[in-house]
Coordinates of C-alpha atoms in Angstrom, one line a residue:
X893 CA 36.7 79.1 101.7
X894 CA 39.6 77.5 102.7
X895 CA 42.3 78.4 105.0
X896 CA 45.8 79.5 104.2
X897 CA 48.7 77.7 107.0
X898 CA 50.9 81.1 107.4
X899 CA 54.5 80.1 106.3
X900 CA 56.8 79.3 109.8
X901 CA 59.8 81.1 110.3
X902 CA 62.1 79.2 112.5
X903 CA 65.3 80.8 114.3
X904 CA 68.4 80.0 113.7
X905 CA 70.3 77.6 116.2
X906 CA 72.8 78.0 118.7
X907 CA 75.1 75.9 116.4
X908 CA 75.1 78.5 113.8
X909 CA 74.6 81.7 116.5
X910 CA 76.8 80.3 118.8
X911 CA 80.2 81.1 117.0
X912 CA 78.7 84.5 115.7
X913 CA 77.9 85.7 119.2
X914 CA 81.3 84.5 120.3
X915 CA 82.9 86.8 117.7
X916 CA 81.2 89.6 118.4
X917 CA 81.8 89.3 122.1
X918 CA 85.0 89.1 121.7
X919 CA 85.1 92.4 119.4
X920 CA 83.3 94.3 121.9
X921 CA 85.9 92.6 124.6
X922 CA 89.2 93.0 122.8
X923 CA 87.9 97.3 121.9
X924 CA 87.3 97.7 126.3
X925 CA 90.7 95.8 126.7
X926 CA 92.5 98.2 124.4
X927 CA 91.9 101.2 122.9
X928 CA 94.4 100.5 119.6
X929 CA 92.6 97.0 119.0
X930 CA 89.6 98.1 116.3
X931 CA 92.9 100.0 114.4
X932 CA 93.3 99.5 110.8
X933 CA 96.8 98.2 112.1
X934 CA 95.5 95.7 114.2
X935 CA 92.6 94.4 112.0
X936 CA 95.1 94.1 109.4
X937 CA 97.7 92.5 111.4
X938 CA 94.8 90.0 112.7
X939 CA 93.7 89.2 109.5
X940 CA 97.0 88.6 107.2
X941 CA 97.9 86.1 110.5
X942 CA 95.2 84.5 110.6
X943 CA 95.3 84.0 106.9
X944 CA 97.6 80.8 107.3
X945 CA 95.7 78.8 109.6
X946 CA 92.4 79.7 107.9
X947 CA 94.1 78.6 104.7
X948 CA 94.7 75.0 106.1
X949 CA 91.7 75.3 108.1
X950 CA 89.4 75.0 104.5
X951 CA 91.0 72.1 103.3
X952 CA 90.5 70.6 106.7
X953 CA 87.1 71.1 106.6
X954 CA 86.6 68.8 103.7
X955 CA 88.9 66.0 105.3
X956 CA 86.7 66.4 108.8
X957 CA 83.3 66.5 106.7
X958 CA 84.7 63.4 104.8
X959 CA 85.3 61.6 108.4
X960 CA 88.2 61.9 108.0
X961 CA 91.5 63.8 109.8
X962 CA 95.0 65.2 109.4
X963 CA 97.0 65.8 112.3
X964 CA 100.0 66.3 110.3
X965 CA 99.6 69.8 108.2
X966 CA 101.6 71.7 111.0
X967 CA 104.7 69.1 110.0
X968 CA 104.0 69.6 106.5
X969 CA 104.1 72.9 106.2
X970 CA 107.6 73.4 107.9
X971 CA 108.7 70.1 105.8
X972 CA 107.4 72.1 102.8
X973 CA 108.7 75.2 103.4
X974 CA 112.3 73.9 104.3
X975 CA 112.3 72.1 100.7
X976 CA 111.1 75.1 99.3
X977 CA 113.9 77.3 100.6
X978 CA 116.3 74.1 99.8
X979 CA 115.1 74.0 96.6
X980 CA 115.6 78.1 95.6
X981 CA 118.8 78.8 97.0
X982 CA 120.1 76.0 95.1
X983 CA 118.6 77.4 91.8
X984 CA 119.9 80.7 93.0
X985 CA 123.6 80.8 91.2
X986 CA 121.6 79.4 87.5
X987 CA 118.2 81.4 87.8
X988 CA 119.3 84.5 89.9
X989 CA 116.9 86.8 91.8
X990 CA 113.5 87.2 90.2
X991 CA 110.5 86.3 89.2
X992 CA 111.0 82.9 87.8
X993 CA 113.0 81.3 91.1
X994 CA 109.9 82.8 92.5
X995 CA 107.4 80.8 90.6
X996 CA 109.9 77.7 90.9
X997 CA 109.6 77.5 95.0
X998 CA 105.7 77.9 94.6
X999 CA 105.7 75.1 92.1
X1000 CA 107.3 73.1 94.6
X1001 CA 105.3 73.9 97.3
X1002 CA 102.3 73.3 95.7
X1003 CA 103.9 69.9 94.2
X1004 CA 105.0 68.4 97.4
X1005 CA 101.8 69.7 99.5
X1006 CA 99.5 67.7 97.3
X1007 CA 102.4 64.6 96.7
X1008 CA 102.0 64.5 100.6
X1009 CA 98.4 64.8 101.2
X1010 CA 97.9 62.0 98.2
X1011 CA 100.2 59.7 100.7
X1012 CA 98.2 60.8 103.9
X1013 CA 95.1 59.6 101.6
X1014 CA 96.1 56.6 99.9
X1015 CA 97.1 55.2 103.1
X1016 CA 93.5 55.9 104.3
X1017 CA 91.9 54.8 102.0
X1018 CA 94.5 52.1 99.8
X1019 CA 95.6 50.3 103.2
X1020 CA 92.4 51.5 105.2
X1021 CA 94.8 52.5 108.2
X1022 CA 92.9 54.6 110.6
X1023 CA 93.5 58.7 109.8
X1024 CA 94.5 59.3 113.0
X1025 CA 97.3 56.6 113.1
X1026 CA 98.5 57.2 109.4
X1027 CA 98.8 62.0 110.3
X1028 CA 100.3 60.8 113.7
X1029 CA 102.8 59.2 112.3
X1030 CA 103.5 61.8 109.4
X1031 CA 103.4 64.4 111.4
X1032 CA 106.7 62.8 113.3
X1033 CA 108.2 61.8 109.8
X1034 CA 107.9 65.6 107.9
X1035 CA 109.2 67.2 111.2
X1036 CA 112.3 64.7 111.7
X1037 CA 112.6 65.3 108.1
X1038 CA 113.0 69.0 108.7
X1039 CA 115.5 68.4 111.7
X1040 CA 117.3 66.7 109.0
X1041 CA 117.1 68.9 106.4
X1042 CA 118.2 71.7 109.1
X1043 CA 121.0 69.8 110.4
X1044 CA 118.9 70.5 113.4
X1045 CA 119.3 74.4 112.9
X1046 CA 117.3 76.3 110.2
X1047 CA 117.3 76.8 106.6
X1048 CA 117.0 80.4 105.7
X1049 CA 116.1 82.2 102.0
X1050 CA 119.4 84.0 100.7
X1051 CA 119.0 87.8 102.0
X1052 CA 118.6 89.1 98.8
X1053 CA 116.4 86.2 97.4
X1054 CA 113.8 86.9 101.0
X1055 CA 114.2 90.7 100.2
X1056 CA 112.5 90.2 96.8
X1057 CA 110.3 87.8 98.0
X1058 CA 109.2 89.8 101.3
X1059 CA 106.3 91.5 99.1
X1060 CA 104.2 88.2 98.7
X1061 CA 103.7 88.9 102.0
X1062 CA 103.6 92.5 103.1
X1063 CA 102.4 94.0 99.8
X1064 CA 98.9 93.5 98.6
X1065 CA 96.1 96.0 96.5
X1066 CA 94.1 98.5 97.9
X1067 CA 96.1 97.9 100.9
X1068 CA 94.6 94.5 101.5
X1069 CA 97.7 91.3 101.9
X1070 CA 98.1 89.3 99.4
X1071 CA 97.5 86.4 102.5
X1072 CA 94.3 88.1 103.2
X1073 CA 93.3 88.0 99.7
X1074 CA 94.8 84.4 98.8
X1075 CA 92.7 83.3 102.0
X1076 CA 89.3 85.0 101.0
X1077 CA 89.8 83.5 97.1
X1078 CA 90.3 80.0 99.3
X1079 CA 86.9 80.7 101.3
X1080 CA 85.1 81.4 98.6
X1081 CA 85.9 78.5 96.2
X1082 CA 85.8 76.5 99.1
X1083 CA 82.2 77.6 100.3
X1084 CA 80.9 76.9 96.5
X1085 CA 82.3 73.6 96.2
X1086 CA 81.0 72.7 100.5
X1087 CA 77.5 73.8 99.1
X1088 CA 76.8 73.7 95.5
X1089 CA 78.9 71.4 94.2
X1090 CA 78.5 67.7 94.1
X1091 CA 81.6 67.2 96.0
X1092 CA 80.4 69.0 99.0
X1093 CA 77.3 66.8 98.6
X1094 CA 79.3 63.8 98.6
X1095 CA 81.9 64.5 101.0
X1096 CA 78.8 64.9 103.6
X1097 CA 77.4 61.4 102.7
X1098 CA 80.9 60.1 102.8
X1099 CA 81.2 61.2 106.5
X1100 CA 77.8 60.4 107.6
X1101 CA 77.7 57.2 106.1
X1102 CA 80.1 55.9 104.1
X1103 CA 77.8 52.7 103.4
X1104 CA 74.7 54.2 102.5
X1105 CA 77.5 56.8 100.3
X1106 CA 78.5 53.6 98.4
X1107 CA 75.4 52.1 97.4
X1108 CA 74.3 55.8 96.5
X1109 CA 77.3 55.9 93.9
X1110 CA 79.7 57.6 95.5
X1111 CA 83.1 56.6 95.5
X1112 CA 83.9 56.7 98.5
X1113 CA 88.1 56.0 98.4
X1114 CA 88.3 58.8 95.6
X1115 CA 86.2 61.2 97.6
X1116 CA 88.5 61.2 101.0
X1117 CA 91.6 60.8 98.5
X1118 CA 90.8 64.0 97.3
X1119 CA 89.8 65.6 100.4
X1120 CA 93.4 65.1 101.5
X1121 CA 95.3 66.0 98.1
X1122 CA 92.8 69.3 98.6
X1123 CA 94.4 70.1 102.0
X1124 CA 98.0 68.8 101.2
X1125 CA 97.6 72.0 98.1
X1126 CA 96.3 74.7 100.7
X1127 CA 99.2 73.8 103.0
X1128 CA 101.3 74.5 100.1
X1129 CA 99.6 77.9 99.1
X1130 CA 99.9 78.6 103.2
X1131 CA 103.6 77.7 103.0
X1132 CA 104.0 80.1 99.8
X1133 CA 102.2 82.9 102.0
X1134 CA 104.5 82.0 105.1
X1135 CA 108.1 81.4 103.9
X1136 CA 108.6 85.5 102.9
X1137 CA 107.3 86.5 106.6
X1138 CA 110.6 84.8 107.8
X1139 CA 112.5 83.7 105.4
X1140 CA 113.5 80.6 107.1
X1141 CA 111.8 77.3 108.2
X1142 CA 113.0 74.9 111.1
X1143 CA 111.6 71.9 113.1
X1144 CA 109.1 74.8 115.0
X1145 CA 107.7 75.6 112.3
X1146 CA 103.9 75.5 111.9
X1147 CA 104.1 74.1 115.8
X1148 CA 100.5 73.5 116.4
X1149 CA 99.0 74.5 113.0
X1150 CA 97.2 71.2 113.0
X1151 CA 95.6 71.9 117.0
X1152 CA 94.6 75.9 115.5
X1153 CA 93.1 74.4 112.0
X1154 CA 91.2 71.2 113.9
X1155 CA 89.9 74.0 116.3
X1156 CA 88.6 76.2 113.9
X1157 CA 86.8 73.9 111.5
X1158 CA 85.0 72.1 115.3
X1159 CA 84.4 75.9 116.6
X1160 CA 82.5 76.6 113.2
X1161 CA 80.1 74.0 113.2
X1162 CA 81.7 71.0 111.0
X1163 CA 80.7 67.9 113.1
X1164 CA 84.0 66.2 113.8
X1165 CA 82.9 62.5 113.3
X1166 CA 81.7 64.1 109.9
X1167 CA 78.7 64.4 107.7
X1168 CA 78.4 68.3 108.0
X1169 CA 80.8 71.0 107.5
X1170 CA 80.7 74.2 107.1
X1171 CA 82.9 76.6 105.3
X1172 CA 82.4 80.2 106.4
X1173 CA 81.6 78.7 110.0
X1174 CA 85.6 77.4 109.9
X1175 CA 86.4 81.3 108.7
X1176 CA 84.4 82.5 112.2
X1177 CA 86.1 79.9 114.2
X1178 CA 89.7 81.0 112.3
X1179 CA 88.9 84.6 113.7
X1180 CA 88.0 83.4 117.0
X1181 CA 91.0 81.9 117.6
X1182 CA 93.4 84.7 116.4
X1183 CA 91.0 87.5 118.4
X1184 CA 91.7 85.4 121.3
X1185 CA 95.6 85.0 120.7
X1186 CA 95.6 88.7 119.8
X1187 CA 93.9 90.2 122.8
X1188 CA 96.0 87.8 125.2
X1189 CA 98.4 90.2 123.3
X1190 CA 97.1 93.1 124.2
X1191 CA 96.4 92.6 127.8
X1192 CA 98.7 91.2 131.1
X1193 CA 95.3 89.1 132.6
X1194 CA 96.4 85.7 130.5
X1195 CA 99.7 84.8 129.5
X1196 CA 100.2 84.2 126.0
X1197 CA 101.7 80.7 126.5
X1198 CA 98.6 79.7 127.6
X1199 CA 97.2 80.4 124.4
X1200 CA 97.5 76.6 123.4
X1201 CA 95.9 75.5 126.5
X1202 CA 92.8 77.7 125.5
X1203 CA 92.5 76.4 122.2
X1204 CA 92.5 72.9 123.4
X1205 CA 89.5 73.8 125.7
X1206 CA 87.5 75.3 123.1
X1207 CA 87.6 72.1 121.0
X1208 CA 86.4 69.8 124.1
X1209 CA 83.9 72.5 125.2
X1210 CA 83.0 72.8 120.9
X1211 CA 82.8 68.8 120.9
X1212 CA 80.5 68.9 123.9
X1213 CA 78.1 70.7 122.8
X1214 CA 77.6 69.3 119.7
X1215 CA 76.7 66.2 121.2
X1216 CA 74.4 68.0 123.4
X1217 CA 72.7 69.4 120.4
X1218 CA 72.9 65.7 118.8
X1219 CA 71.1 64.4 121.5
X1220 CA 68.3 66.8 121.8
X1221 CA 67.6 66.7 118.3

């Protein structure tokens, strides 16, 4: 007679409870704080603003997984969304109001999004300039550019061309956004191809070792190519979701995007020298971040402006402790 080992069953660790518990405390925290905070208004309201950082914040998980980084999707997106508006009103006396100069400004933010992530890429990976160096100095470049394209004021959609356009953003089905649904499609593509694809697969080895990723046969240069020309898109599809909010772009536009979208994807679980990510973690960390900016809202304890300050002690304090857990494992 032999013996049978019973299976193990082990707990999931803090890295993955960590940010769950963190949401949830912040639920309960944010429903004492104010009474109108669990409201289908607010949830709403929460959720169709944080669906342009969350946006970004999927394609930056690829890029960070890849080892690689992009401080410059903040830049882009006003850069984007100033062409954009540039780009319709011009059209505007030929085309008129309707759904075609509609489908022309998202055709050129979807163009120039992944044009600029390909150049953010290629000079990774062409010219093997460090990511850092190469988003640090696009992110000055697209925001100039947008000073420039402003005259250093801002660009604004004709009033009746941003009152047809208003809907991409306020209307939605079943009374869901169309930002809150454009960001779940995202989310979900993005989690099958971070963990059933082949390019999830290889954007890990890419970050964890781009060596051993070589001699394993994966290109490396095309994987953190694409990476980028994946996150130049989603800052497009954010921009197409942004511009009818406002209907107008200038140089602080997207301010801080790229310090929100870094913080999200490191709050989520994605190891920022790379060779892990996560793609529903970066949703969590999205909503942590907005629940926080929200309730800051809400309540007179915090000042808002010190939202930024917040954010950039979460990433340290996210960055520590994945070392911590590095170490002991």
């Amino acid at each position: 007679m032999t013996d049978t080992a019973a299976p193990r069953f082990s707990l999931p660790s803090m890295s993955v409870l960590g940010p769950v518990i963190a949401l949830i405390a912040l639920v309960i925290a944010g429903a004492l704080i104010n009474s109108n905070f669990l409201s289908a208004a607010n949830i709403t309201n929460v959720l169709a603003r944080s669906a342009f950082i969350g946006i970004i914040a999927v394609g930056m998980t690829f890029v960070i997984t890849a080892g690689g980084l992009d401080l410059s999707v903040g830049s882009m997106a006003a850069f984007i969304a100033g062409l954009m508006i540039l780009v319709m009103n011009a059209a505007l006396p030929v085309m008129g109001v309707g759904v075609p100069i509609i489908l022309l400004g998202m055709a050129v933010a979807l163009v120039a999004g992944i044009i600029a992530g390909l150049i953010n890429g290629l000079f990774v990976t062409a010219l093997g300039i460090e990511a850092f160096i190469v988003t640090l100095g696009t992110m000055g470049i697209y925001r100039s550019l947008v000073m420039w394209l402003a005259d250093g004021g801002t660009l604004s959609l004709d009033f009746e061309l941003r009152t047809f356009y208003r809907p991409v953003y306020f209307d939605g089905i079943l009374g869901i956004s169309w930002p809150i649904i454009v960001f779940a499609i995202c989310v979900i593509v993005g989690e099958i191809l971070m963990s059933r694809a082949r390019f999830g697969r290889h954007c890990a080895a890419t970050g964890a070792n781009e060596h051993v990723a070589h001699y394993s046969n994966v290109n490396v240069n095309r994987t953190r190519l694409l990476t980028y020309a994946m996150l130049g898109l989603l800052v497009g599809v954010a921009t197409i979701m942004y511009v009818p909010r406002l209907g107008s772009a200038s140089a602080s536009t997207g301010l801080l995007w790229e310090l929100e979208a870094i913080a999200a994807v490191i709050i989520g679980g994605t190891v920022l020298k790379g060779g892990f990510g996560r793609v529903w973690g970066t949703v969590i960390g999205v909503l942590i971040l907005t629940l926080i900016d929200n309730i800051l809202n809400l309540t007179d304890v915090v000042s808002p402006y010190l939202n930024g300050a917040i954010q950039g002690v979460i990433i340290i304090l996210a960055v520590i402790l994945q070392r911590e857990a590095k170490a002991k494992g």
